[in-house]
Coordinates of C-alpha atoms in Angstrom, one line a residue:
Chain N
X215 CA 137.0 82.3 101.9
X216 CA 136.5 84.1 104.8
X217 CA 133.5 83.0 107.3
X218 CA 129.9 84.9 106.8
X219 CA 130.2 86.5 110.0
X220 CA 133.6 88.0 109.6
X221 CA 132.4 89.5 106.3
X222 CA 129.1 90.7 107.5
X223 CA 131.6 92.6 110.0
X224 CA 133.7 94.3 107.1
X225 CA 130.6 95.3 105.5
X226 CA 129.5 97.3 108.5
X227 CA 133.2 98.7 109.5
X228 CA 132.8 99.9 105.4
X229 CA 129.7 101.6 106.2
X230 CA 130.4 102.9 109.2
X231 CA 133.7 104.9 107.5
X232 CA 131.1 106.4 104.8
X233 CA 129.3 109.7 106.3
X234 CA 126.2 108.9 107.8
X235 CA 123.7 110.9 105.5
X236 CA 125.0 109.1 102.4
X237 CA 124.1 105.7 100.9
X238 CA 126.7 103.8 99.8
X239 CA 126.1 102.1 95.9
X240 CA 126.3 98.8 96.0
X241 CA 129.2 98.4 93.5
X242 CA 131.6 100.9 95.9
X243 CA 130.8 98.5 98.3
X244 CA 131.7 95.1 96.3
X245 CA 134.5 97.0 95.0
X246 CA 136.2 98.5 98.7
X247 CA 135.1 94.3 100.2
X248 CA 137.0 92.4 97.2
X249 CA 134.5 89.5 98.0
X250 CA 132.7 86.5 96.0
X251 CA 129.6 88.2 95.2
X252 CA 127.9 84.9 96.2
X253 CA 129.5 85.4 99.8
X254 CA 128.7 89.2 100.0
X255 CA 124.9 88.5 98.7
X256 CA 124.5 86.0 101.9
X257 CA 125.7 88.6 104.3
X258 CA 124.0 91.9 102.8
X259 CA 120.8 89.6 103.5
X260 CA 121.9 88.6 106.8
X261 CA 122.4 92.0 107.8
X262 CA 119.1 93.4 106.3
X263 CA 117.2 90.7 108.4
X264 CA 118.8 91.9 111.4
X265 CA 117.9 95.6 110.3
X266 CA 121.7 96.3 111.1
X267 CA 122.0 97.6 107.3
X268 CA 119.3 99.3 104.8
X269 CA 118.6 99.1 101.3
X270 CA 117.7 101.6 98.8
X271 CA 116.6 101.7 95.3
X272 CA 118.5 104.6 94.2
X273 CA 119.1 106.7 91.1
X274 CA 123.3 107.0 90.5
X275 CA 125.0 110.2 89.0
X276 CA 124.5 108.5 85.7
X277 CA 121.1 108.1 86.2
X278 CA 120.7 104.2 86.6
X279 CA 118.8 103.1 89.4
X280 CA 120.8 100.9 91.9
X281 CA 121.4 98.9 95.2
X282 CA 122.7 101.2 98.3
X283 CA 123.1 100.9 101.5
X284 CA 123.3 102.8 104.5
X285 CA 123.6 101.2 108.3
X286 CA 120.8 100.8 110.0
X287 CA 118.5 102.8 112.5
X288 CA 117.9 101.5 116.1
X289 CA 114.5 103.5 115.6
X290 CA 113.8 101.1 112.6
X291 CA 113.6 97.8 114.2
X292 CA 111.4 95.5 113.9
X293 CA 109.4 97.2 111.2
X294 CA 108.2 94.6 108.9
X295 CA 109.8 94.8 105.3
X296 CA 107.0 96.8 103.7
X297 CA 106.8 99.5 106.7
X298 CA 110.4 100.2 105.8
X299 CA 109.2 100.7 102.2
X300 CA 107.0 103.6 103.1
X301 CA 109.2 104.8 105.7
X302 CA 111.5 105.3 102.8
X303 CA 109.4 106.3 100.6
X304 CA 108.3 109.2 103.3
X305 CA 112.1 109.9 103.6
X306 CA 112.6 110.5 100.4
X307 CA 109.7 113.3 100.3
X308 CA 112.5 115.3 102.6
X309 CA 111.2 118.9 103.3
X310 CA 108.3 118.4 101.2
X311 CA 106.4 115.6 102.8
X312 CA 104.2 113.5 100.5
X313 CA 100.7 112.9 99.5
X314 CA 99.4 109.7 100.9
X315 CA 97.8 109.1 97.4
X316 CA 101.3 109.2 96.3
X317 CA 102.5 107.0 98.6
X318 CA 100.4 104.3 97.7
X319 CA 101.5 104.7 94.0
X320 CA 105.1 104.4 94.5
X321 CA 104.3 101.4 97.0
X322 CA 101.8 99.7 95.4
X323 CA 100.2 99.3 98.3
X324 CA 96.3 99.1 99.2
X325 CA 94.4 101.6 101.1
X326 CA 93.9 99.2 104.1
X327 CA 97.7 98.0 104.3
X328 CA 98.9 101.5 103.6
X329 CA 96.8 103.3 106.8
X330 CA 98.0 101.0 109.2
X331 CA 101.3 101.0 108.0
X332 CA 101.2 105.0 108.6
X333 CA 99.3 104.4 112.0
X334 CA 102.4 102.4 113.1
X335 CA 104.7 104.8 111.6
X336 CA 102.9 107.4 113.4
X337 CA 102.6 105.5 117.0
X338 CA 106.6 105.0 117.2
X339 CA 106.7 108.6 116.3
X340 CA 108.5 108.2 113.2
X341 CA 106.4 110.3 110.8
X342 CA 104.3 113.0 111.6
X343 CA 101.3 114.5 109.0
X344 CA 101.6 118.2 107.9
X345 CA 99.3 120.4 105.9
X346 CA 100.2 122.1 103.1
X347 CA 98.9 126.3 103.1
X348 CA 98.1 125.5 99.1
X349 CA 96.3 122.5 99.3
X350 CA 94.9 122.3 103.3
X351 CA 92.7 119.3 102.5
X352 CA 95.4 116.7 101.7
X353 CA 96.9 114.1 104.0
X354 CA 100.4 114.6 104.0
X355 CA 103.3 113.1 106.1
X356 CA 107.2 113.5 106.7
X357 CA 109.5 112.8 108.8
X358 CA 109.0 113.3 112.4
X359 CA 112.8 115.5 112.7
X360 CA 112.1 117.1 109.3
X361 CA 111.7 120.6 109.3
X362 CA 108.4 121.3 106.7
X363 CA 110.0 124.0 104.2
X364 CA 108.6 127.0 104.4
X365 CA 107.1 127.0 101.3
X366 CA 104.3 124.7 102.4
X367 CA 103.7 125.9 105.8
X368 CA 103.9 129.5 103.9
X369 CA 106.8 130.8 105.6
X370 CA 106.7 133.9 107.7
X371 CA 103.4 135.1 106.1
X372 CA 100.9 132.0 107.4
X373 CA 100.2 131.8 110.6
X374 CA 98.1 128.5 111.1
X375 CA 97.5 127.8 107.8
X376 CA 95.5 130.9 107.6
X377 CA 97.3 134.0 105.8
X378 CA 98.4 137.0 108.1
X379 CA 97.5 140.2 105.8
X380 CA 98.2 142.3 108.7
X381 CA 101.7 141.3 108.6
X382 CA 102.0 142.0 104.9
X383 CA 100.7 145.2 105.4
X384 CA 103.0 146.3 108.0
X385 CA 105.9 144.6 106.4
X386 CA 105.6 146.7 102.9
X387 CA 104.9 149.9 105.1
X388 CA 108.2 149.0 107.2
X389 CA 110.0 148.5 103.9
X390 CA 108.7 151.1 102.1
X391 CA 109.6 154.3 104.7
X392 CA 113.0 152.7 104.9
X393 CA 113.8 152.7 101.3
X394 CA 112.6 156.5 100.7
X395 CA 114.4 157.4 104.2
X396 CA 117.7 156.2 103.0
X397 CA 116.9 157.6 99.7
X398 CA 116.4 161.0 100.7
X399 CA 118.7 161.2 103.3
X400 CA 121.6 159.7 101.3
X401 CA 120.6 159.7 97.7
X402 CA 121.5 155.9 97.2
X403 CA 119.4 153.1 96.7
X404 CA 118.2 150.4 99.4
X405 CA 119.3 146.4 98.9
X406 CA 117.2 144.0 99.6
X407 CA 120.1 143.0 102.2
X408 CA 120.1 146.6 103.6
X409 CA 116.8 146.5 104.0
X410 CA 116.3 143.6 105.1
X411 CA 119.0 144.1 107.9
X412 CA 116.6 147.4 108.5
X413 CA 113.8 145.6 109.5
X414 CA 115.6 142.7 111.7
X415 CA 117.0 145.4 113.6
X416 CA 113.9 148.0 114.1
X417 CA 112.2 144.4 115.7
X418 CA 109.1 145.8 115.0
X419 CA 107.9 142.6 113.4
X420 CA 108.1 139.3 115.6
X421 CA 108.3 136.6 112.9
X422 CA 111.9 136.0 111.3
X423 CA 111.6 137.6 108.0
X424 CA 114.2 135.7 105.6
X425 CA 115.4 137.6 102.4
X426 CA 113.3 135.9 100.3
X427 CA 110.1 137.1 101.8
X428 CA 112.1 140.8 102.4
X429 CA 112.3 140.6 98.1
X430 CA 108.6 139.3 98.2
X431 CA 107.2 142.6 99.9
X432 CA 109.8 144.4 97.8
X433 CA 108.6 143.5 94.5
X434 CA 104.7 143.8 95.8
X435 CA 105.9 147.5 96.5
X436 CA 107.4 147.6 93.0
X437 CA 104.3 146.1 91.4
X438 CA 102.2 148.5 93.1
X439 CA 104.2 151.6 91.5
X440 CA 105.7 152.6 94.7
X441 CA 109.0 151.7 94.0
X442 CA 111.2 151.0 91.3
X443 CA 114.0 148.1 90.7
X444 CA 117.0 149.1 89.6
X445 CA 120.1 146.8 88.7
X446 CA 123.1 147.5 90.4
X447 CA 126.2 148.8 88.3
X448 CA 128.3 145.7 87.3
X449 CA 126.0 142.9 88.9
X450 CA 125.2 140.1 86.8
X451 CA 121.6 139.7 85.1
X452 CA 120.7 136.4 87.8
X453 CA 121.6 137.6 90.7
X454 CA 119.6 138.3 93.2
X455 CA 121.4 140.7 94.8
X456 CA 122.3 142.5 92.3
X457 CA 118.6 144.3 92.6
X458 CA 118.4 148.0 94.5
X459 CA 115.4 150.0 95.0
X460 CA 114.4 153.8 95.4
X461 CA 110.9 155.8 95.5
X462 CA 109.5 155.2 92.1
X463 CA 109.8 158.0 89.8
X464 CA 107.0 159.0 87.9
X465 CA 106.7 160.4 84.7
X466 CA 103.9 161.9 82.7
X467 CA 103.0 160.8 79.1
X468 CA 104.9 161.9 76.6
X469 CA 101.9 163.4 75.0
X470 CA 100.2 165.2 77.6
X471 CA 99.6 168.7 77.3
X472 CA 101.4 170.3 80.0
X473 CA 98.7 172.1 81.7
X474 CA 97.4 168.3 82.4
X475 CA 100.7 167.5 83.7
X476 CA 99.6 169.2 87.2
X477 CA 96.5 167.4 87.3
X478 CA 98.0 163.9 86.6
X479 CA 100.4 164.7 89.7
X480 CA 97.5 165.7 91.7
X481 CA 95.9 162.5 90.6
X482 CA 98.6 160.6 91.9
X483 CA 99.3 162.0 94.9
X484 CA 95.5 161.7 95.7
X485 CA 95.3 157.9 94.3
X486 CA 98.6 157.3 96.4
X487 CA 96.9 158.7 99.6
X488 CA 98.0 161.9 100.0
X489 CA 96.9 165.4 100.6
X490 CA 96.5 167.5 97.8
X491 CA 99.9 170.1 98.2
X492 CA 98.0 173.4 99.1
X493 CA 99.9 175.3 96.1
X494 CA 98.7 173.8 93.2
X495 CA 97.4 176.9 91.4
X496 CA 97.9 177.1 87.8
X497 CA 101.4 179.5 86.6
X498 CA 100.0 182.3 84.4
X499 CA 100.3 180.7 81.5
X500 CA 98.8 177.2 82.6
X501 CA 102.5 175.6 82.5
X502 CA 104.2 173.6 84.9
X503 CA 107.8 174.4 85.1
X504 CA 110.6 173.2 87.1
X505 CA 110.9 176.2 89.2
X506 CA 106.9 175.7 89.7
X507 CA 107.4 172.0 90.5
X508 CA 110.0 172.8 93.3
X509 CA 107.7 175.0 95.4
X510 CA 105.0 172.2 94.7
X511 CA 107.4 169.6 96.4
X512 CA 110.0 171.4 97.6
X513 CA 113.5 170.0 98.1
X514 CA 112.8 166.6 96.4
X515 CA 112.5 168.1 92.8
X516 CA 116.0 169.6 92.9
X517 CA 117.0 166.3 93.6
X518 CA 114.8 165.0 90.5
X519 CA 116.5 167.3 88.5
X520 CA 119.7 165.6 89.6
X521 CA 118.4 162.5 89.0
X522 CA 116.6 162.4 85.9
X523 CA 117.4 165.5 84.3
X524 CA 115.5 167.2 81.6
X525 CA 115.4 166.2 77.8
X526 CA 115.7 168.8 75.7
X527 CA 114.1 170.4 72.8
X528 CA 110.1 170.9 72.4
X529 CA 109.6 167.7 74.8
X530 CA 110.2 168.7 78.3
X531 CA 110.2 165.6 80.1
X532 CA 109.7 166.1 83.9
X533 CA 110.5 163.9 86.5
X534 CA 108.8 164.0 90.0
X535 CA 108.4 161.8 92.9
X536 CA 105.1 160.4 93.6
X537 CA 104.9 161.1 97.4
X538 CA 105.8 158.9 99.9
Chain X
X115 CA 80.2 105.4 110.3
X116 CA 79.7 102.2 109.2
X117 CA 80.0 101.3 105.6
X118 CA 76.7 99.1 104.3
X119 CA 77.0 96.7 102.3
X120 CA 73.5 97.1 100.0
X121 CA 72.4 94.4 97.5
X122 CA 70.0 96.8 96.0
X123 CA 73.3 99.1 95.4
X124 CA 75.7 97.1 94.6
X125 CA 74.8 96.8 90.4
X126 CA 74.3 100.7 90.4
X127 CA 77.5 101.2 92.2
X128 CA 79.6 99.1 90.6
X129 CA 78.5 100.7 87.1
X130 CA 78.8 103.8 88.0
X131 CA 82.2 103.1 89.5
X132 CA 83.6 104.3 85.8
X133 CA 81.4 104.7 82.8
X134 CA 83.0 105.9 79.5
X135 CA 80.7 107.8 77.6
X136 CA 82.7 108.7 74.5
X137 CA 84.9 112.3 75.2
X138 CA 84.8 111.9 79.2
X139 CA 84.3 109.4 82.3
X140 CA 82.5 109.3 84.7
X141 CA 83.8 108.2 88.3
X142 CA 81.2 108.2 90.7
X143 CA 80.4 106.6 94.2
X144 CA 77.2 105.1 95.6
X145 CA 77.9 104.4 99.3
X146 CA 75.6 103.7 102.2
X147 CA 76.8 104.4 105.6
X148 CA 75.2 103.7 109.3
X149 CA 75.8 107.0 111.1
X150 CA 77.4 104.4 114.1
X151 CA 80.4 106.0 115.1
X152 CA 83.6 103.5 115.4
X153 CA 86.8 103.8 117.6
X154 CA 88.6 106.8 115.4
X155 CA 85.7 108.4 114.6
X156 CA 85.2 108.7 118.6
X157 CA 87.8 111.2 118.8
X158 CA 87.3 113.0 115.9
X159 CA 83.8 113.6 117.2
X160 CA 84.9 114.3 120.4
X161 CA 87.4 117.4 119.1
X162 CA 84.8 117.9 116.3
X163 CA 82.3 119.3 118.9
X164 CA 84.5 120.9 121.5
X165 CA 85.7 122.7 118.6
X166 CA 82.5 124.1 117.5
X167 CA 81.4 124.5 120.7
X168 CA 84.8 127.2 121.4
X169 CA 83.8 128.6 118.1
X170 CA 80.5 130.0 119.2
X171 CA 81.3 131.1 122.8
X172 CA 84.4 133.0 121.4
X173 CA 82.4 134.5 118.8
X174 CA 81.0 137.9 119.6
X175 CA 76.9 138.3 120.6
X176 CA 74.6 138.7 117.8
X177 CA 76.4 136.9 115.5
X178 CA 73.4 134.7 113.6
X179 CA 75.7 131.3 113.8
X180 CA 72.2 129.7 113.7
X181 CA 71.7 130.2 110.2
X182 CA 74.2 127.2 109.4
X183 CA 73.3 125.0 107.3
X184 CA 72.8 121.9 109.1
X185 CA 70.6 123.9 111.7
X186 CA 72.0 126.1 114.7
X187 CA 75.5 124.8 115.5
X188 CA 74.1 125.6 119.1
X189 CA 72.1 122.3 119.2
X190 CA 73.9 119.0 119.7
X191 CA 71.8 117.6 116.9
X192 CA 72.7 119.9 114.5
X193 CA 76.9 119.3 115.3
X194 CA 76.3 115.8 115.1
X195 CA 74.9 116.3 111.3
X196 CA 78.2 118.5 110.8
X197 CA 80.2 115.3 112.2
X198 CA 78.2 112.6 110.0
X199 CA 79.0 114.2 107.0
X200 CA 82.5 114.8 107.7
X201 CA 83.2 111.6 109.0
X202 CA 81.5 110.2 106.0
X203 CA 83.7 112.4 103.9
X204 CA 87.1 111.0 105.7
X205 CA 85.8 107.5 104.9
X206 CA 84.9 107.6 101.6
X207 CA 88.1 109.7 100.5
X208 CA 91.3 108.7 102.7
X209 CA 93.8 110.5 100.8
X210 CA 92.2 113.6 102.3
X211 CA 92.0 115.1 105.9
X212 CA 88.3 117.1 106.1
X213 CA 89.0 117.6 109.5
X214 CA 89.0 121.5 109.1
X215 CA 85.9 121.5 107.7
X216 CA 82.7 123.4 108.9
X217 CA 79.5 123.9 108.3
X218 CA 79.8 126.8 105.8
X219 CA 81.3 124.4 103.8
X220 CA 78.1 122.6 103.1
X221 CA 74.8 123.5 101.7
X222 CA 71.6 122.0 102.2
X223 CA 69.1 121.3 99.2
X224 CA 65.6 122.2 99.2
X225 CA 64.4 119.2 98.2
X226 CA 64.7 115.7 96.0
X227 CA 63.2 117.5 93.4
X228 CA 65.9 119.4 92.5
X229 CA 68.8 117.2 93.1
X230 CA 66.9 114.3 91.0
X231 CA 66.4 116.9 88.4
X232 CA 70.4 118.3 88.6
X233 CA 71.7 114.4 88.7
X234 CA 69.6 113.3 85.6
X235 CA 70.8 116.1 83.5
X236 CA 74.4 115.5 84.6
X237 CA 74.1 111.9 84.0
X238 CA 72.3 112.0 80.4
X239 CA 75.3 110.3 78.5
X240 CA 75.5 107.8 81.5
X241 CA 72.0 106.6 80.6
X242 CA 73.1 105.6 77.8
X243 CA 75.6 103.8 78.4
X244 CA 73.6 101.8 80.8
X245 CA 70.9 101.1 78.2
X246 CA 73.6 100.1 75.9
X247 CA 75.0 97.7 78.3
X248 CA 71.7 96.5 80.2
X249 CA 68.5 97.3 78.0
X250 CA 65.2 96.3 79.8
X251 CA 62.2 98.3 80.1
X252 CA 63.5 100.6 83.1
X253 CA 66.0 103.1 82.4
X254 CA 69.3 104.2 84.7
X255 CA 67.8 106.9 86.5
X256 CA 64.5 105.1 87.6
X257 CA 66.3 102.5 88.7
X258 CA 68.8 104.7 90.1
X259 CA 66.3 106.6 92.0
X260 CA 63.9 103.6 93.4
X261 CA 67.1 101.9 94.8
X262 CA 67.9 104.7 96.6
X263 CA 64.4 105.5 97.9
X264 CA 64.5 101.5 98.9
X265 CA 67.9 102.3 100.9
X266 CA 67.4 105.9 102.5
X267 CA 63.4 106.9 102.0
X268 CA 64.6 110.2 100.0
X269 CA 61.4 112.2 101.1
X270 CA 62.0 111.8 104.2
X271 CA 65.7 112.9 104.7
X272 CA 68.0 116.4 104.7
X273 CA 69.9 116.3 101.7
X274 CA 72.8 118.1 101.8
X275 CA 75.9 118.5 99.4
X276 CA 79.7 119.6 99.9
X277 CA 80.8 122.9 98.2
X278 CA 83.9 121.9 96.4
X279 CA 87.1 124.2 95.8
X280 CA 90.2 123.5 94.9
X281 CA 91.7 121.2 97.5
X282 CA 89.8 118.4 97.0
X283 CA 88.9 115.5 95.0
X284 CA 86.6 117.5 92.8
X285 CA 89.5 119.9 91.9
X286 CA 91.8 117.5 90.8
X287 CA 93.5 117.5 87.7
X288 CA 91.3 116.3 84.5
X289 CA 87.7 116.7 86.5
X290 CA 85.2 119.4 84.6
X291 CA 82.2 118.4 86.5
X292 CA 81.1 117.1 89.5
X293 CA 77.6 116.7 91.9
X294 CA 77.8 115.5 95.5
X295 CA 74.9 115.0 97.6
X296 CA 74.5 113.4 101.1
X297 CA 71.2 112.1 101.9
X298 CA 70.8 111.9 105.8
X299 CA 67.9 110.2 107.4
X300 CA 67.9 111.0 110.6
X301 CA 65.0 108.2 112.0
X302 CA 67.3 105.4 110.2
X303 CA 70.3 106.5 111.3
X304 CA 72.0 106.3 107.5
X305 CA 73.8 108.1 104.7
X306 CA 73.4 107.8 101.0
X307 CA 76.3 109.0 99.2
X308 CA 75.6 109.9 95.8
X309 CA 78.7 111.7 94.3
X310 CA 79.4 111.9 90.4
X311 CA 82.9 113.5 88.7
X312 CA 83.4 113.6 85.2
X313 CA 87.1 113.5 84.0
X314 CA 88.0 114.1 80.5
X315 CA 89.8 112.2 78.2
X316 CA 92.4 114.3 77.2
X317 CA 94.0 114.2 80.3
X318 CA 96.3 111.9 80.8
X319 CA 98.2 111.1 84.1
X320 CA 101.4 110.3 83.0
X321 CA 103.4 107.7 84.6
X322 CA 106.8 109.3 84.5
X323 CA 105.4 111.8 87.1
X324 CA 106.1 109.5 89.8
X325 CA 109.8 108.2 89.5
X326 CA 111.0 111.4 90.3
X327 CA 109.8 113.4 93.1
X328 CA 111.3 116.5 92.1
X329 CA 108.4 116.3 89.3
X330 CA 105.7 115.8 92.2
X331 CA 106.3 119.6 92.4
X332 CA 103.6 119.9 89.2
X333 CA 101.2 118.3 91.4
X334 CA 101.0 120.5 94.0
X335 CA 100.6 124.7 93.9
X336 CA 103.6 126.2 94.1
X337 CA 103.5 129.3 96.3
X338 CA 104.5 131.3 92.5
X339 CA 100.8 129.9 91.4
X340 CA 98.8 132.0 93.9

């Protein structure tokens, strides 16, 4: 049997060969060491005392909670055995960070232990607290090198905790003149990658805008009728990608008497901000035709016949832009 | 701030620490404080009022900041009210951070009156149950009441109560009601906290919640919620 010391010494050459931001279960370990469990207990403690190796209480692949280990951090020394418990518990939390309430639940520790624990933790600078832009009033901590996601600091649209509705504004107006822009110089539809890349590039807005927030103001723009989603021929139904988006495309109740039509555009332009186009006189008969809708709007109903055609029989359905 | 340890409390508190009363509980806090300010709370102070004081010589002329309530925020005595309730706040409910709070997030009562007449309502069932579980001649609220006019001398302090939102102890899952009211003697140099909650029944904190933290994501808002 070999001595304590030359086993504590395999255990940590074991570890050391594992990559550092795994764990190691405690049965890869008894299997890779060959040793009498007895024997390998003794020096796991020995090494634990010595904080040269940490434990964890860890849920396997299978879902059963064991024994892992992982060396040890020179930043962890000397932290007593239930500082290391909420140190773990906090690192655990990752991105997220965790609710001291929370803490105290999975540690089972009192109010009194648990705030000087974290006032420790905090002094050797090895938690910090963060606020969460959905719940400000709540103490909650992480690690000192984590990175809060951006989901609780709320990304490129909080600025301080408070939300920056300027930003939003210009963002959708950005977004908005580049998606019509491409549309009616090129006739295709804008990506969320395209125009994302758009507004990178234009560095009119400071803050890094990620693609997720670029689809954010995309589908506020889509909500608010100015533009429509499409799906993009052959892209499957979850991707995200697989979105593109042009100038919404209005059209007029099937029911309405045509001589309402006009108005209804008029009412839309207006509602969308825009001036009222100077030749909106009646035809003689009170109809709107196409011919009628071109001088309205000009070049962008010929391409709106393109697009969307006409149906045919009694119900003319016309398609028109909405402005920009 | 100093927590004080009140004999004349202590029953009151501990009862109405958690009273079932049939389809809801009732959680509720009795605490006296000393408006001494200890080591931590030193610094909080400190930032407390340079903060405030930044806030109102940034702000532009003409703007009525003296219509807070706690009095203008451009007397010292008036920031040290803001301070003694948020400090008493931090103490009584460590899980949170009040630290961004201001005065608009306060309101001050007109009088006892009211807030006797608002806590008896609220605490009707509660009565009950401590007639059920006491008896005597002297029923929960007058014995309520005359312990806290022993402590604080009601008619002679500022009440004033926390407007609660979403982010705080009040808003927390299962709560349908709550009252909170700070009653701040200046001449003794105290704080009566008298703060009620009731939680129904029929929700129940489950205990599976916490052995995965991916399910701590039902806790908090989700950015989707808003």
């Amino acid at each position: 049997m070999r001595s304590m010391k030359a086993i504590a010494g395999r255990i940590l050459e074991v570890l050391k060969s594992y990559p550092t931001s795994k764990t190691m279960p405690s049965r890869v370990l008894e299997r890779k060491l060959g040793e009498d469990k007895a024997a390998l207990a003794k020096a796991l403690n020995h090494l634990l005392q010595e904080h040269k190796i940490q434990c964890y209480h860890l849920k396997d692949e299978d879902g059963h909670k064991t024994l892992h280990y992982k060396l040890g951090e020179l930043k962890l020394k000397h932290l007593s055995s239930e500082e290391l418990l909420v140190y773990q518990i906090i690192e655990q939390s990752n991105d997220r960070g965790i609710w001291t309430r929370d803490i105290k639940l999975r540690s089972n520790l009192q109010q009194p232990a648990i705030a000087k624990i974290l006032k420790t933790l905090e002094s050797r600078a090895l938690i910090k607290s963060v606020k969460w832009v959905t719940n400000k009033n709540r103490k909650v901590y992480m690690l000192m090198e984590v990175e809060p996601s951006r989901e609780i600091t709320g990304g490129a649209w909080y600025t301080d905790n408070e939300m920056d509705e300027e930003l939003v504004h210009a963002a959708e107006k950005i977004c908005l003149k580049f998606v019509e822009k491409t549309f009616k110089a090129t006739g295709r539809r804008a990506t969320a990658g395209d125009v994302g890349a758009h507004v990178r590039g234009t560095q009119i807005i400071k803050t890094e805008m990620k693609d997720d927030e670029i689809r954010a103001v995309l589908k506020v723009l889509v909500y608010d009728g100015k533009l429509d989603e499409y799906r993009a021929a052959g892209a499957e139904d979850e991707d995200e990608d697989g979105l593109e988006y042009a100038p919404a495309i209005c059209k007029p109740p099937k029911g309405l008497p045509e001589h309402l039509v006009e108005m209804l555009e008029v009412g839309w332009l207006v509602r969308s901000g825009e001036k009222r186009p100077e030749s909106t006189k009646r035809g003689e008969d009170g109809t709107v035709t196409p011919s009628r809708l071109k001088r309205l709007f000009g070049e962008e109903e010929e391409r709106a016949e393109e697009v969307g055609g006409r149906g045919g029989g009694e119900e003319r359905d016309l398609y028109f832009f909405r402005g920009t | 701030m100093k927590y004080l340890d009140v004999i004349g409390l202590q029953k009151l508190q501990a009862f109405v620490r958690s009273v079932d009363v049939g389809d809801y509980c009732v959680e509720g806090i009795l605490e006296a404080y000393s408006c001494k300010l200890a080591g931590s709370d030193k610094k909080l102070s400190r930032s407390l009022d340079q903060e405030v004081a930044q806030d109102l010589s940034v702000s532009p002329e003409g703007v009525v900041l003296s219509a807070s309530p706690v009095g203008p925020l451009t007397e010292a005595g008036s920031r040290r009210t803001l301070i003694y309730l948020l400090l008493t706040m931090q103490h009584i409910y460590p899980d949170y951070d009040f630290s961004l709070l201001r005065a608009h997030n306060f309101s001050k009562e007109k009088g006892p009156e009211r807030v006797k007449a608002n806590v008896d309502t609220l605490l009707l069932e509660t009565t009950k149950a401590w007639a059920n579980e006491n008896g005597g001649d002297l029923s929960f609220s007058e014995q309520l009441w005359s312990a806290v006019d022993k402590v604080i001398n009601m008619y002679e302090c500022d009440i004033y109560s926390y407007n609660p939102d979403e982010s705080d102890p009040f808003g927390e899952d299962g709560y349908i009601w709550s009252f909170n009211y700070f009653f701040y003697n200046k001449k003794m140099k105290r704080i009566l906290y008298f703060s009620c909650r009731g939680k129904t029944k029929a929700y129940e904190d489950s205990d599976e919640q916490l052995d995965d933290l991916e399910d701590h994501e039902g806790r908090f808002f989700s950015m989707d919620d808003i």
